[in-house]
C-alpha positions as semicolon CSV with decimal commas, in nm:
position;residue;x (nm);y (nm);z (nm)
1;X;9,289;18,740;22,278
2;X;9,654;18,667;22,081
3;X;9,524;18,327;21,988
4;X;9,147;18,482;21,816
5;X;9,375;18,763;21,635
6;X;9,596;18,469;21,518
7;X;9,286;18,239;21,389
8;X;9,148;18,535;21,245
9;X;9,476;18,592;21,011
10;X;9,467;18,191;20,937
11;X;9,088;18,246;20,836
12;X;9,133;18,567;20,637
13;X;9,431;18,413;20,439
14;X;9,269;18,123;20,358
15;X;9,013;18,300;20,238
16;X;9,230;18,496;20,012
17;X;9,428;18,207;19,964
18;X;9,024;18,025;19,826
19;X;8,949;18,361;19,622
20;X;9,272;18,358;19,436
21;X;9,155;17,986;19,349
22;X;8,829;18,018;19,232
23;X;8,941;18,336;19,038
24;X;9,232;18,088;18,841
25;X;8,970;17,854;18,833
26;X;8,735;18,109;18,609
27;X;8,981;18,219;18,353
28;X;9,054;17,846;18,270
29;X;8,664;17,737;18,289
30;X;8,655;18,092;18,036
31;X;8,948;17,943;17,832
32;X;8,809;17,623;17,795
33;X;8,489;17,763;17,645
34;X;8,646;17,998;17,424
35;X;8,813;17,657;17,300
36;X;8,524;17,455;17,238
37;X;8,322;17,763;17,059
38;X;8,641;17,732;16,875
39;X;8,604;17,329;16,821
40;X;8,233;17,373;16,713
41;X;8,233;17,667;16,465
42;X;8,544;17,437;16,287
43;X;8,356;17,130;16,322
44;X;8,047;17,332;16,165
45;X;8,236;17,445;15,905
46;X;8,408;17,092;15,777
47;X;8,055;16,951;15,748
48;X;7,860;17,148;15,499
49;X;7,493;17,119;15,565
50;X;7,355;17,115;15,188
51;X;7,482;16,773;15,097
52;X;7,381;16,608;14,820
53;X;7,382;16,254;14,747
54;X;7,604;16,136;14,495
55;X;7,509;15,993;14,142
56;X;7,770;15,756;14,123
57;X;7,639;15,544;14,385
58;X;7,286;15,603;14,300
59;X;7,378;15,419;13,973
60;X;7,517;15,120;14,139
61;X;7,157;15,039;14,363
């Protein structure tokens, strides 16, 4: 009966031990998403989507 009480403390702490994981494992999978929302909206904003082409080199063709 000692040695099922003792398994039963291994399993439950590993358990906690798996929850604490995953749950460090979600902030960073949220942080990394916040970061590329970040990378796109700057990316969409460098490259402006009414370009025009330039005369210059229309002249030279």
């Amino acid at each position: 009966m000692q040695s099922m009480i003792i398994e039963a403390k291994q399993v439950q702490s590993e358990c906690h031990n798996s929850l604490r994981m995953l749950t460090k494992l979600e902030d960073q999978m949220s942080q990394l998403m916040s970061m590329m929302r970040d990378i796109k909206r700057k990316i969409g904003m460098g490259i402006p989507s009414n370009t025009e082409d330039n005369p210059q080199i229309e002249g030279k063709k």
